[in-house]
XYZ file of C-alpha atoms in Angstrom:
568
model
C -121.926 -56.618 9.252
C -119.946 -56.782 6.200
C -121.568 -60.393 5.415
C -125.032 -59.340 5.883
C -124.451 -56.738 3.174
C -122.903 -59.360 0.902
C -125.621 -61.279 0.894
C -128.221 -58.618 0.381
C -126.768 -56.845 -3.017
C -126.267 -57.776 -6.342
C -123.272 -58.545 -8.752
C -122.338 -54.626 -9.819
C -122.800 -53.390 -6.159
C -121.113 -56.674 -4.736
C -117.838 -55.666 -6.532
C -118.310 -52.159 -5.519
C -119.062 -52.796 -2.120
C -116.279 -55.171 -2.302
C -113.374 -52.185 -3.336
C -114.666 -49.685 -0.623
C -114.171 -52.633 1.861
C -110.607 -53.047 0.424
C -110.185 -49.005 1.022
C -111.241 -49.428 4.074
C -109.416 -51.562 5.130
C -106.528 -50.476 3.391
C -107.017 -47.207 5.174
C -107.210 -48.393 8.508
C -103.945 -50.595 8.240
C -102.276 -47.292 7.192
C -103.620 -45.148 9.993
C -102.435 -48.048 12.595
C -99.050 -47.884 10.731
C -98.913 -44.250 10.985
C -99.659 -44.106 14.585
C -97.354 -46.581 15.506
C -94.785 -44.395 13.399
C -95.768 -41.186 15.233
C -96.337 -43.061 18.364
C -92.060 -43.919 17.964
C -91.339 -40.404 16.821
C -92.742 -38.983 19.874
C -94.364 -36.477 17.783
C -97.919 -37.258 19.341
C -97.065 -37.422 22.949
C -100.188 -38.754 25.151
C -102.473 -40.322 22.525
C -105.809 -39.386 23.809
C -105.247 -35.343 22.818
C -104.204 -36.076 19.277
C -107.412 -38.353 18.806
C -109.463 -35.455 20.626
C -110.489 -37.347 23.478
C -109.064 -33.937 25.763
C -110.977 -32.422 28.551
C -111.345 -28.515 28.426
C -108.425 -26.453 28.680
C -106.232 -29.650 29.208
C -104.649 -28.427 26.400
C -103.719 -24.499 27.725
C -102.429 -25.921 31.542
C -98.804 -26.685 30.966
C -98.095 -23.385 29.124
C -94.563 -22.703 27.346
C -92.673 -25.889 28.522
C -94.598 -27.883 26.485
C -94.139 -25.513 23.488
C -90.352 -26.019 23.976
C -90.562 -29.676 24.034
C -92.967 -29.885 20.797
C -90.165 -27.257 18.980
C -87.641 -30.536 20.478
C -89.526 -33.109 19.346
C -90.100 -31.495 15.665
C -86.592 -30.843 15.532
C -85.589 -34.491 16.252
C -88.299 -35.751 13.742
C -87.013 -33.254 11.129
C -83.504 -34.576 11.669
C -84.517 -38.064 11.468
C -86.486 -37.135 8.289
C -83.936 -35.560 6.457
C -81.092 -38.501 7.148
C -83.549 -41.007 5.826
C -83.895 -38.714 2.489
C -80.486 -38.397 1.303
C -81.756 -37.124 -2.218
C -83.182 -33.621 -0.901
C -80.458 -32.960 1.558
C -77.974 -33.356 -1.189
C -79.693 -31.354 -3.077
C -79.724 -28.461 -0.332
C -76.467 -28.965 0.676
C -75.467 -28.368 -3.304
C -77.996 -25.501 -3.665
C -77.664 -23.391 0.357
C -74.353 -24.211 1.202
C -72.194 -22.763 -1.910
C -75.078 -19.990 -1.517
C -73.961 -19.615 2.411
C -70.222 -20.001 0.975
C -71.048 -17.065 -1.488
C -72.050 -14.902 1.396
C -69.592 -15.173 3.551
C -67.075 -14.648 0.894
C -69.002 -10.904 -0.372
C -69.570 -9.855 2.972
C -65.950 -10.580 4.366
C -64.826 -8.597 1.603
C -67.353 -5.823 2.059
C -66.263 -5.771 5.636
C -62.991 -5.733 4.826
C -63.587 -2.829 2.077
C -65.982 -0.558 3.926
C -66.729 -1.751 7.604
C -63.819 -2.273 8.983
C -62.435 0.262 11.045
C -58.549 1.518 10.422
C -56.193 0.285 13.358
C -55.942 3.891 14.732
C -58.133 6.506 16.879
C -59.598 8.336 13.678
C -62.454 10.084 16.111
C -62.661 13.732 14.476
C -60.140 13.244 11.707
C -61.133 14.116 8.296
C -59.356 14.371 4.807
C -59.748 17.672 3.084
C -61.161 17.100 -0.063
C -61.273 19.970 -2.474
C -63.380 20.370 -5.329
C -61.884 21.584 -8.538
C -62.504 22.547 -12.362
C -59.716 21.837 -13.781
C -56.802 19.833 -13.886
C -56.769 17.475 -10.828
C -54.758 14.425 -9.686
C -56.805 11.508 -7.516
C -53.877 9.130 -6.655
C -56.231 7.364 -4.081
C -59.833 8.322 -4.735
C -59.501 12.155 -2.993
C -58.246 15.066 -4.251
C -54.480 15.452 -4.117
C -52.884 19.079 -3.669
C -48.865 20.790 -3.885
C -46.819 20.427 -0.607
C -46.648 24.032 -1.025
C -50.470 24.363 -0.642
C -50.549 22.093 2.264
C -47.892 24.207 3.767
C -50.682 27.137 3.107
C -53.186 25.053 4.846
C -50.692 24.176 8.171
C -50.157 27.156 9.038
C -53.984 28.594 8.621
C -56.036 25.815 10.181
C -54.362 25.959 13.804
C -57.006 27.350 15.409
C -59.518 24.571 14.412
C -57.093 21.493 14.293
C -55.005 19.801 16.706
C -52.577 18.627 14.170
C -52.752 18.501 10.246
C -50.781 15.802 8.180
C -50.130 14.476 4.719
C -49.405 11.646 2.873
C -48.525 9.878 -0.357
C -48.168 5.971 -1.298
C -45.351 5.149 -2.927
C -42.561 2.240 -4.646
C -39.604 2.079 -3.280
C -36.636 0.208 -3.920
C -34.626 -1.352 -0.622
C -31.444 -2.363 -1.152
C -30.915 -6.012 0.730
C -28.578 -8.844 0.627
C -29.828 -10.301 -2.415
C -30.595 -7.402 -4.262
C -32.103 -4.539 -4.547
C -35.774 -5.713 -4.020
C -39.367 -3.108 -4.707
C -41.572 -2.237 -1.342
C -44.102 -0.099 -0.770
C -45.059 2.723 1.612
C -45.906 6.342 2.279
C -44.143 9.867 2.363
C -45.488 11.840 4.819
C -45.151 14.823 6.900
C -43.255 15.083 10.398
C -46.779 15.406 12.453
C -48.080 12.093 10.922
C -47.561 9.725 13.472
C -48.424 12.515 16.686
C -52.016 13.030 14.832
C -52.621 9.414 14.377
C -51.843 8.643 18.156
C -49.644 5.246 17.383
C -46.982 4.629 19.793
C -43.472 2.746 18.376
C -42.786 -0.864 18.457
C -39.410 0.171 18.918
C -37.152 3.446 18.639
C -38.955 6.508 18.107
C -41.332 8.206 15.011
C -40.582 10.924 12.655
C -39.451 14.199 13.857
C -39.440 17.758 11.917
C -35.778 18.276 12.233
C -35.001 14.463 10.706
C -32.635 14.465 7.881
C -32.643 11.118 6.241
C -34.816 9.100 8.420
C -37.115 5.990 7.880
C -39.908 3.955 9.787
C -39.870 0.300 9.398
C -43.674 -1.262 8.589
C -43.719 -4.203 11.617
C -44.198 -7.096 8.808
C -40.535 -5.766 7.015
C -38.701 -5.408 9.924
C -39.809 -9.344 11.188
C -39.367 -10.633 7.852
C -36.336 -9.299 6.454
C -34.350 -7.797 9.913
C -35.471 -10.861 12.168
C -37.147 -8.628 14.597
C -33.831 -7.334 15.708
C -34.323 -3.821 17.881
C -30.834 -3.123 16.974
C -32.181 -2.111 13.666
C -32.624 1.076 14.862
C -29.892 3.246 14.229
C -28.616 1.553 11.197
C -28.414 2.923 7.757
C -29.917 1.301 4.410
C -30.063 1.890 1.230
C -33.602 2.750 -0.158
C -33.637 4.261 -3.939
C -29.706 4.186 -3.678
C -29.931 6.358 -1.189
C -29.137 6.333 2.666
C -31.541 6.344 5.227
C -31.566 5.679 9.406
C -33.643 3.532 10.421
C -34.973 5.820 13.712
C -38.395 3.076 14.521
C -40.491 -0.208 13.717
C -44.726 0.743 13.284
C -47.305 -1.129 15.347
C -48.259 -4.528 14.244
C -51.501 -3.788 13.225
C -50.816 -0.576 11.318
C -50.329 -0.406 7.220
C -51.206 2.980 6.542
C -54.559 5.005 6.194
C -56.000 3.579 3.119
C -57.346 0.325 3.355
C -55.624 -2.911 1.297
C -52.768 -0.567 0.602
C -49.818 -2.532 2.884
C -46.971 -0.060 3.864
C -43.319 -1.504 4.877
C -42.182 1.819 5.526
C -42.462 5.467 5.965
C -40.139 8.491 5.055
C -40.754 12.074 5.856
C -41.135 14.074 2.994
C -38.300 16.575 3.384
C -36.084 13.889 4.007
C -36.799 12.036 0.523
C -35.682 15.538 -1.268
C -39.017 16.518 -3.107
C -38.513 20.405 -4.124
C -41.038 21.884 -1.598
C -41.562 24.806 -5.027
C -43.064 22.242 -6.973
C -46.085 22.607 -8.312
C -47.946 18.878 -8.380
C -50.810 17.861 -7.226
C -49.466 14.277 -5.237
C -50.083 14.943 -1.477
C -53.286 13.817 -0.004
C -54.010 15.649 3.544
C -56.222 14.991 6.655
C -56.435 16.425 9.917
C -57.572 15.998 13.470
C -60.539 18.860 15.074
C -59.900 20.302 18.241
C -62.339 19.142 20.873
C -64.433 22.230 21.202
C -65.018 23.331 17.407
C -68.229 21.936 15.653
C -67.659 19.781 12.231
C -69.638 23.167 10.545
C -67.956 25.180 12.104
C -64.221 23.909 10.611
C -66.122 22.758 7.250
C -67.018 26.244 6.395
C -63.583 27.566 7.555
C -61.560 25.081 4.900
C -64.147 26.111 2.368
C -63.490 29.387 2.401
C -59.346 28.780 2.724
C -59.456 27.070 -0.035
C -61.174 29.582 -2.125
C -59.117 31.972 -0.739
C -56.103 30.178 -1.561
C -55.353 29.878 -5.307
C -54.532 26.864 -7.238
C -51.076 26.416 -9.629
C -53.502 24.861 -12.478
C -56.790 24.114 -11.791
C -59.778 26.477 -10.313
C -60.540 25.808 -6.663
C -64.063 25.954 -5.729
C -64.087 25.062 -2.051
C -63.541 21.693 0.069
C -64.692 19.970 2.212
C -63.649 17.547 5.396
C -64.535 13.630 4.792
C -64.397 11.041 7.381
C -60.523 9.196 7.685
C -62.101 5.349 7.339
C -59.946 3.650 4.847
C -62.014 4.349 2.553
C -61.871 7.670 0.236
C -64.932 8.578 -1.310
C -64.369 8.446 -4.755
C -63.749 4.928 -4.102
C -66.407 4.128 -1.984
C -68.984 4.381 -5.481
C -66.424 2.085 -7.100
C -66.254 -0.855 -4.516
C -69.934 -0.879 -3.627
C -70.621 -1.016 -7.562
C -68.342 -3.993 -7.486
C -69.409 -5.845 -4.700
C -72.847 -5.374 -5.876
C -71.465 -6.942 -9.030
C -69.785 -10.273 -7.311
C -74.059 -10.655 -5.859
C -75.507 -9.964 -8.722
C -73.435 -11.112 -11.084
C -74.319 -8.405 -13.354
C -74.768 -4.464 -12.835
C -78.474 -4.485 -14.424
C -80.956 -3.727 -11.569
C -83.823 -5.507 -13.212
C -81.175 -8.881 -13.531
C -79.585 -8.469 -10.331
C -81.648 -10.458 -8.490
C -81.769 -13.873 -10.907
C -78.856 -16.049 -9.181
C -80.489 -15.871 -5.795
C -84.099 -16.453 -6.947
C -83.355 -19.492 -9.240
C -81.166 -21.053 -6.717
C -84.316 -20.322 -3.813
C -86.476 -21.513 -6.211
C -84.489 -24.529 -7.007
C -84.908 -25.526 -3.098
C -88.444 -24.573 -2.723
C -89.155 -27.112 -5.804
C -87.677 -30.156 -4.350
C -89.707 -29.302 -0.566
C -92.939 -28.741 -2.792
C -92.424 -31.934 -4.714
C -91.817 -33.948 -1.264
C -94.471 -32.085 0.304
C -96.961 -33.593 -2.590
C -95.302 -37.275 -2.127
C -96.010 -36.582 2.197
C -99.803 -35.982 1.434
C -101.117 -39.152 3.066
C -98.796 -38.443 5.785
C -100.156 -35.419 6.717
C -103.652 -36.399 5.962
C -103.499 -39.070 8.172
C -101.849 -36.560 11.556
C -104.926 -34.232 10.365
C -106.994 -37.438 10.821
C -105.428 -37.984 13.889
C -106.401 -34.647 15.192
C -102.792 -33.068 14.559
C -104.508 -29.053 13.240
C -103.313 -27.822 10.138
C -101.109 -25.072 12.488
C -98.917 -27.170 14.362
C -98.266 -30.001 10.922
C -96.885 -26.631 9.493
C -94.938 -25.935 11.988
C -93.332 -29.567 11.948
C -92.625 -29.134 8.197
C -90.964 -25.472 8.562
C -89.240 -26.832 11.582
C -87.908 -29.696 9.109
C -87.401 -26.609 6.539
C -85.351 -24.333 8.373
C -83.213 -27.310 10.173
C -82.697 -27.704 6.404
C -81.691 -24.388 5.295
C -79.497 -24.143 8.770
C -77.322 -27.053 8.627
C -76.724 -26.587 4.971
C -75.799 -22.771 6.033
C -73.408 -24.232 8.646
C -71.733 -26.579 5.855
C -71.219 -23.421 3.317
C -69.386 -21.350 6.479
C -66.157 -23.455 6.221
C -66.567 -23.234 1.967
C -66.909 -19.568 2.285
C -63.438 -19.664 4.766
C -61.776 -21.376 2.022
C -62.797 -18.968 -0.588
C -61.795 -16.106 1.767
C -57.681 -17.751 1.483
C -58.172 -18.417 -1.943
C -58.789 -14.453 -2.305
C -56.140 -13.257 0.029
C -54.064 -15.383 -2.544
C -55.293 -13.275 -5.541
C -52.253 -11.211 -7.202
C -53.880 -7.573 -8.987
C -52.016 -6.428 -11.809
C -51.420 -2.768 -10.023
C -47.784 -2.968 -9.837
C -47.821 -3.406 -5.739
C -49.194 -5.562 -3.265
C -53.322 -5.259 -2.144
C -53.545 -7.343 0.744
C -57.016 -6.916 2.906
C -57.543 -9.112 6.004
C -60.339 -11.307 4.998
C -60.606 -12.976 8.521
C -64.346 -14.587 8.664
C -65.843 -12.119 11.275
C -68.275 -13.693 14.083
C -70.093 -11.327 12.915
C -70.538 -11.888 8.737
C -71.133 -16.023 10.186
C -73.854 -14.862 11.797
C -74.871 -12.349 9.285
C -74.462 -15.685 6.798
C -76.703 -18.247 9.201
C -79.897 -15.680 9.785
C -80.110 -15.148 5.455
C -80.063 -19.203 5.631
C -82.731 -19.068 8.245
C -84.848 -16.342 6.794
C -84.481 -18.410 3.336
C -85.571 -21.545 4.991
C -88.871 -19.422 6.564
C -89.096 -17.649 3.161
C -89.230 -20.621 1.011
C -90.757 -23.407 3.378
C -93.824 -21.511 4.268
C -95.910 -21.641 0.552
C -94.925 -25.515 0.544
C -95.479 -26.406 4.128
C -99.425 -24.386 3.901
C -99.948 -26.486 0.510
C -99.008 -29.659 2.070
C -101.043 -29.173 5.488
C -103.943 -27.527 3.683
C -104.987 -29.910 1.604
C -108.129 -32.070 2.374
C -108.223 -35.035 4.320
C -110.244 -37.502 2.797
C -109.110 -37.148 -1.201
C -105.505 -37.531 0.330
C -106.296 -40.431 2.317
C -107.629 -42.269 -1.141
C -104.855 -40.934 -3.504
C -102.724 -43.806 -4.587
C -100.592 -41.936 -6.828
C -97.513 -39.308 -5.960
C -99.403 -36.388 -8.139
C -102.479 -35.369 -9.668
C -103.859 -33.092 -12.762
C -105.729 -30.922 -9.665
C -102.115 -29.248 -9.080
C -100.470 -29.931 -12.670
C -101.773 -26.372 -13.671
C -99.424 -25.096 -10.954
C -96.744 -27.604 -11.474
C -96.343 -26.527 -15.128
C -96.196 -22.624 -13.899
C -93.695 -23.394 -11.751
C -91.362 -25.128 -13.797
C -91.900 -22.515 -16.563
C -90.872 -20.071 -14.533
C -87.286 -22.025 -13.619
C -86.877 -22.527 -17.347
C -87.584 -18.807 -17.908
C -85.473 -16.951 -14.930
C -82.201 -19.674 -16.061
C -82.747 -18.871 -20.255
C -82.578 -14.813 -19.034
C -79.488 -15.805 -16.586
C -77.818 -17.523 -19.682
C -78.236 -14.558 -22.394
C -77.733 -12.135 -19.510
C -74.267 -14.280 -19.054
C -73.811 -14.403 -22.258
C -74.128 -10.574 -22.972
C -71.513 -9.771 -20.020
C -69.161 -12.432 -22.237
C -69.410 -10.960 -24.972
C -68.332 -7.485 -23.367
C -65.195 -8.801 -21.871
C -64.059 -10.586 -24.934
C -64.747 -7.290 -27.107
C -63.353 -5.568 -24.644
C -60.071 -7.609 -25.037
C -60.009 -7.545 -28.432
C -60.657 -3.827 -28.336
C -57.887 -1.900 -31.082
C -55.326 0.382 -29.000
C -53.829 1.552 -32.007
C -50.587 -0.861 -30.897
C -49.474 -4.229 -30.254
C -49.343 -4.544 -26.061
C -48.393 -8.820 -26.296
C -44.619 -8.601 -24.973
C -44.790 -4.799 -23.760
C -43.446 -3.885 -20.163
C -43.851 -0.615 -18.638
C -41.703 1.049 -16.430
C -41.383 4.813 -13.667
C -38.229 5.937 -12.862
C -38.723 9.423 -10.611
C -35.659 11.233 -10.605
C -36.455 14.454 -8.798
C -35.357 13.475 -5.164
C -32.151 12.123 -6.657
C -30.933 15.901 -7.456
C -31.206 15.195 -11.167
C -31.624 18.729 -13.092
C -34.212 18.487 -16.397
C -30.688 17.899 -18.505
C -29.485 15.405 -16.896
C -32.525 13.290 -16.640
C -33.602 13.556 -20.434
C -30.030 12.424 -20.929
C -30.516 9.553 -18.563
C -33.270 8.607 -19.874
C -31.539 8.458 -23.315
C -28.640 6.238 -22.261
C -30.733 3.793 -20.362
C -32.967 3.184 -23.926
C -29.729 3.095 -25.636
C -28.197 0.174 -23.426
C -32.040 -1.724 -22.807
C -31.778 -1.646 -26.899
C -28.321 -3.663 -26.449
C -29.910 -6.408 -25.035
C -30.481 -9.480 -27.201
C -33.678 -10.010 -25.622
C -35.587 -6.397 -26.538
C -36.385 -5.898 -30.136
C -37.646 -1.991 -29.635
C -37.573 0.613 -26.254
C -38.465 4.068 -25.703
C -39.363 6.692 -22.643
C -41.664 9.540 -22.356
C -41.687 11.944 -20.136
């Protein structure tokens, strides 16, 4: 045929006739090649539906199995794809997998922050939480009131609470073998424990008519007492003082704000605080009585507090808040910041720019191969693959993508979760949260990879099946000026989401190093701080100013301090 036609033409159509033979030809050896290839890869299965040489219905008889074994068969394509392209899957890994490591690091510490329930039964327990013009004193994001006032309240709220407590977090200083060393913990009242429902390692809990009593945090009494249960009963010396040790805590249990780690507890009365004084330091909670509504008590601590008058501020009511760990003037303050470690910056309209750069970064590189697959997929459309299940095969390549990088960042975002447990706050006592990757935050992490992958594989995978079959069988080149239009809009809009990141980045910068170089009116560089509480030592106003006076006097002696002062 094709030297009967030679024969019949002339020069021009000769050579013209002679280049669509070529593409023919051409054409044909790549659609045998391609076969062959798909043939392998199973993808095809019996060849004589793909070519569309089917009877009726053959195609609807073997139902869902066959569905599963097409999703099996694009999944071991996509794998075999993806290790024969080294380039994108680096790329990913780079791009997804410190993204997946970011996640699980923000929402381990959101669940540590927020979620995360306190290792006690805090079903119907509620701080009281007054609201005050005024002076006021927030120690730990609530409202803090007198022991005198929270005597007041004891006595008034029996008939809607089971028990009513209070607290106070505090630095201690335990006397040990090698010194005297600072720990942390709480003062609270003698019904703490009862209306918290723990139950003693060892020994027993606080009791009303205690003297000079403690309770050992579990952590103190392994690290520093060996676990010995003969601890109980034996006196030390905390703030120079003597106390009994009368129990050991629960494992589990630090205390009733969350990151705040408590080696030990003392009651109150015990520590010598002057019951008359008026300062706001004691934060209170309590547990409702089975049959009284939530209303029902709200309104009746409302109008107690009213009715109850305040040493220096104007009470205006309260009002009960959840015990979760988490007080609610804090709550503001941490979700602010955690939206700040996603965001990287607290502007709504910017807070989005990190994710959608590094998406877009992804989405890019599977666009860019998508264009350099065209023949490919041209020739399974010519093959009688439809344009529905090629786009399936390339999101099934996508989100295998997205999920193994995902599964790389998990034990990156572990990692990051010891290097913050590691992190030292300058708040003059330990913060220690259990950042313990939670089954469910992985999880939480591998669905945002998989939604990402669907997200950002669709647009490429309907550009790459949709375009037409015969211009992509005859394209010899990896582009063309048909899609540059859209090429050049995409990459302008990379260049213009990273220049906003930068002076975004560079704005918050600036901040901080203004903010450092901020004048106090004094020189802090070589300035330390220090609290000394004498009130439970039995100290009268006299004899602590003159304390005060001879401990500046003999800091001054030493050859290391050029100035010293105190203030009361």
């Amino acid at each position: 045929m094709f030297e009967d036609a030679w024969l019949d033409t002339s020069g021009e159509d000769r050579v013209r006739f002679a280049r669509r033979a070529r593409l023919v030809r051409r054409t044909v050896a790549d659609l045998l090649t391609q076969a062959v290839l798909m043939r392998r890869d199973a993808l095809l299965g019996d060849p004589r539906p793909a070519l569309g040489h089917h009877r009726s219905g053959e195609l609807h008889q073997s139902g869902g199995l066959d569905r599963v074994a097409d999703v099996v068969r694009d999944t071991h394509y996509a794998a075999r794809s993806l290790i024969r392209r080294p380039a994108v899957l680096s790329v990913a890994l780079i791009s997804v997998g410190l993204g997946s490591a970011v996640t699980v690091a923000v929402l381990s510490l959101a669940h540590a922050l927020v979620v995360a329930p306190l290792e006690v039964d805090t079903e119907r327990v509620y701080w009281v939480d007054e609201t005050r013009q005024g002076s006021r004193s927030i120690p730990l994001g609530i409202d803090a009131i007198p022991y005198s006032r929270f005597q007041s309240y004891e006595d008034a709220v029996a008939p809607h609470f089971t028990a009513f407590a209070g607290d106070q977090f505090w630095t201690f200083s335990l006397a040990s073998d090698q010194g005297a060393v600072s720990v942390t913990g709480y003062l609270v009242t003698s019904s703490y424990f009862a209306l918290l429902g723990l139950t003693p390692t060892v020994g027993r809990f606080i009791r009303s008519d205690d003297e000079t009593s403690v309770v050992l945090g579990f952590d103190v009494w392994q690290q520093r007492y060996g676990g010995d249960r003969g601890v109980v009963g034996r006196s030390i010396q905390i703030d120079s003082r003597p106390f009994t040790v009368v129990g050991v805590a629960p494992r589990d249990f630090h205390g009733t704000t969350h990151g705040l780690r408590s080696d030990l507890w003392i009651p109150i009365e015990a520590y010598g605080f002057d019951p008359e004084e008026e300062f706001d330091w004691l934060t209170v909670f309590g547990r409702l009585r089975p049959d009284v509504p939530l209303d029902v008590a709200s309104a009746a601590i409302d109008a107690l507090a009213q009715a109850t008058p305040g040493p220096r501020a104007t009470v205006r009511g309260a009002a009960l808040v959840p015990l979760t760990g988490v007080p609610p003037d804090d709550r503001g303050l941490i979700v602010r910041f955690l939206t700040l470690l996603v965001a990287g910056s607290m502007d709504t309209r910017i807070r989005l720019i990190v994710l959608l750069i590094a998406s877009a970064n992804v989405a890019g590189v599977l666009m860019t191969r998508g264009v350099s697959r065209s023949r490919e997929v041209a020739i399974r459309r010519a093959l009688g693959a439809s344009r529905g299940r090629v786009t399936r095969l390339l999101l099934t390549e996508t989100v295998l993508l997205f999920g193994v990088c995902g599964a790389v960042g998990l034990p990156l975002g572990a990692l990051s979760l010891l290097l913050l447990e590691r992190l030292s706050l300058p708040v003059g006592f330990d913060v220690a949260f259990d950042l313990a990757a939670e089954p469910g935050v992985l999880a939480v992490a591998m669905g945002v990879a998989a939604v990402a992958g669907l997200a950002f594989g669709l647009v490429p995978a309907l550009q790459a099946s949709g375009r037409p079959v015969a211009p992509s069988l005859k394209q010899t080149t990896r582009g063309g000026s048909r899609h540059a239009g859209g090429w050049r809009l995409f990459v302008g809009g990379q260049i213009a989401l990273s220049v906003l990141l930068l002076v975004a980045a560079g704005v918050s910068t600036r901040s901080v190093l203004n903010a450092r170089d901020l004048d106090l009116g004094f020189d802090p560089d070589d300035v330390v701080i220090g609290q000394v509480y004498l009130g439970p030592h039995g100290y009268s106003e006299e004899e602590g100013r003159a304390l005060h006076r001879r401990m500046v006097d003999e800091i001054l002696a030493l050859p290391e301090v050029a100035a010293a002062g105190w203030s009361d």
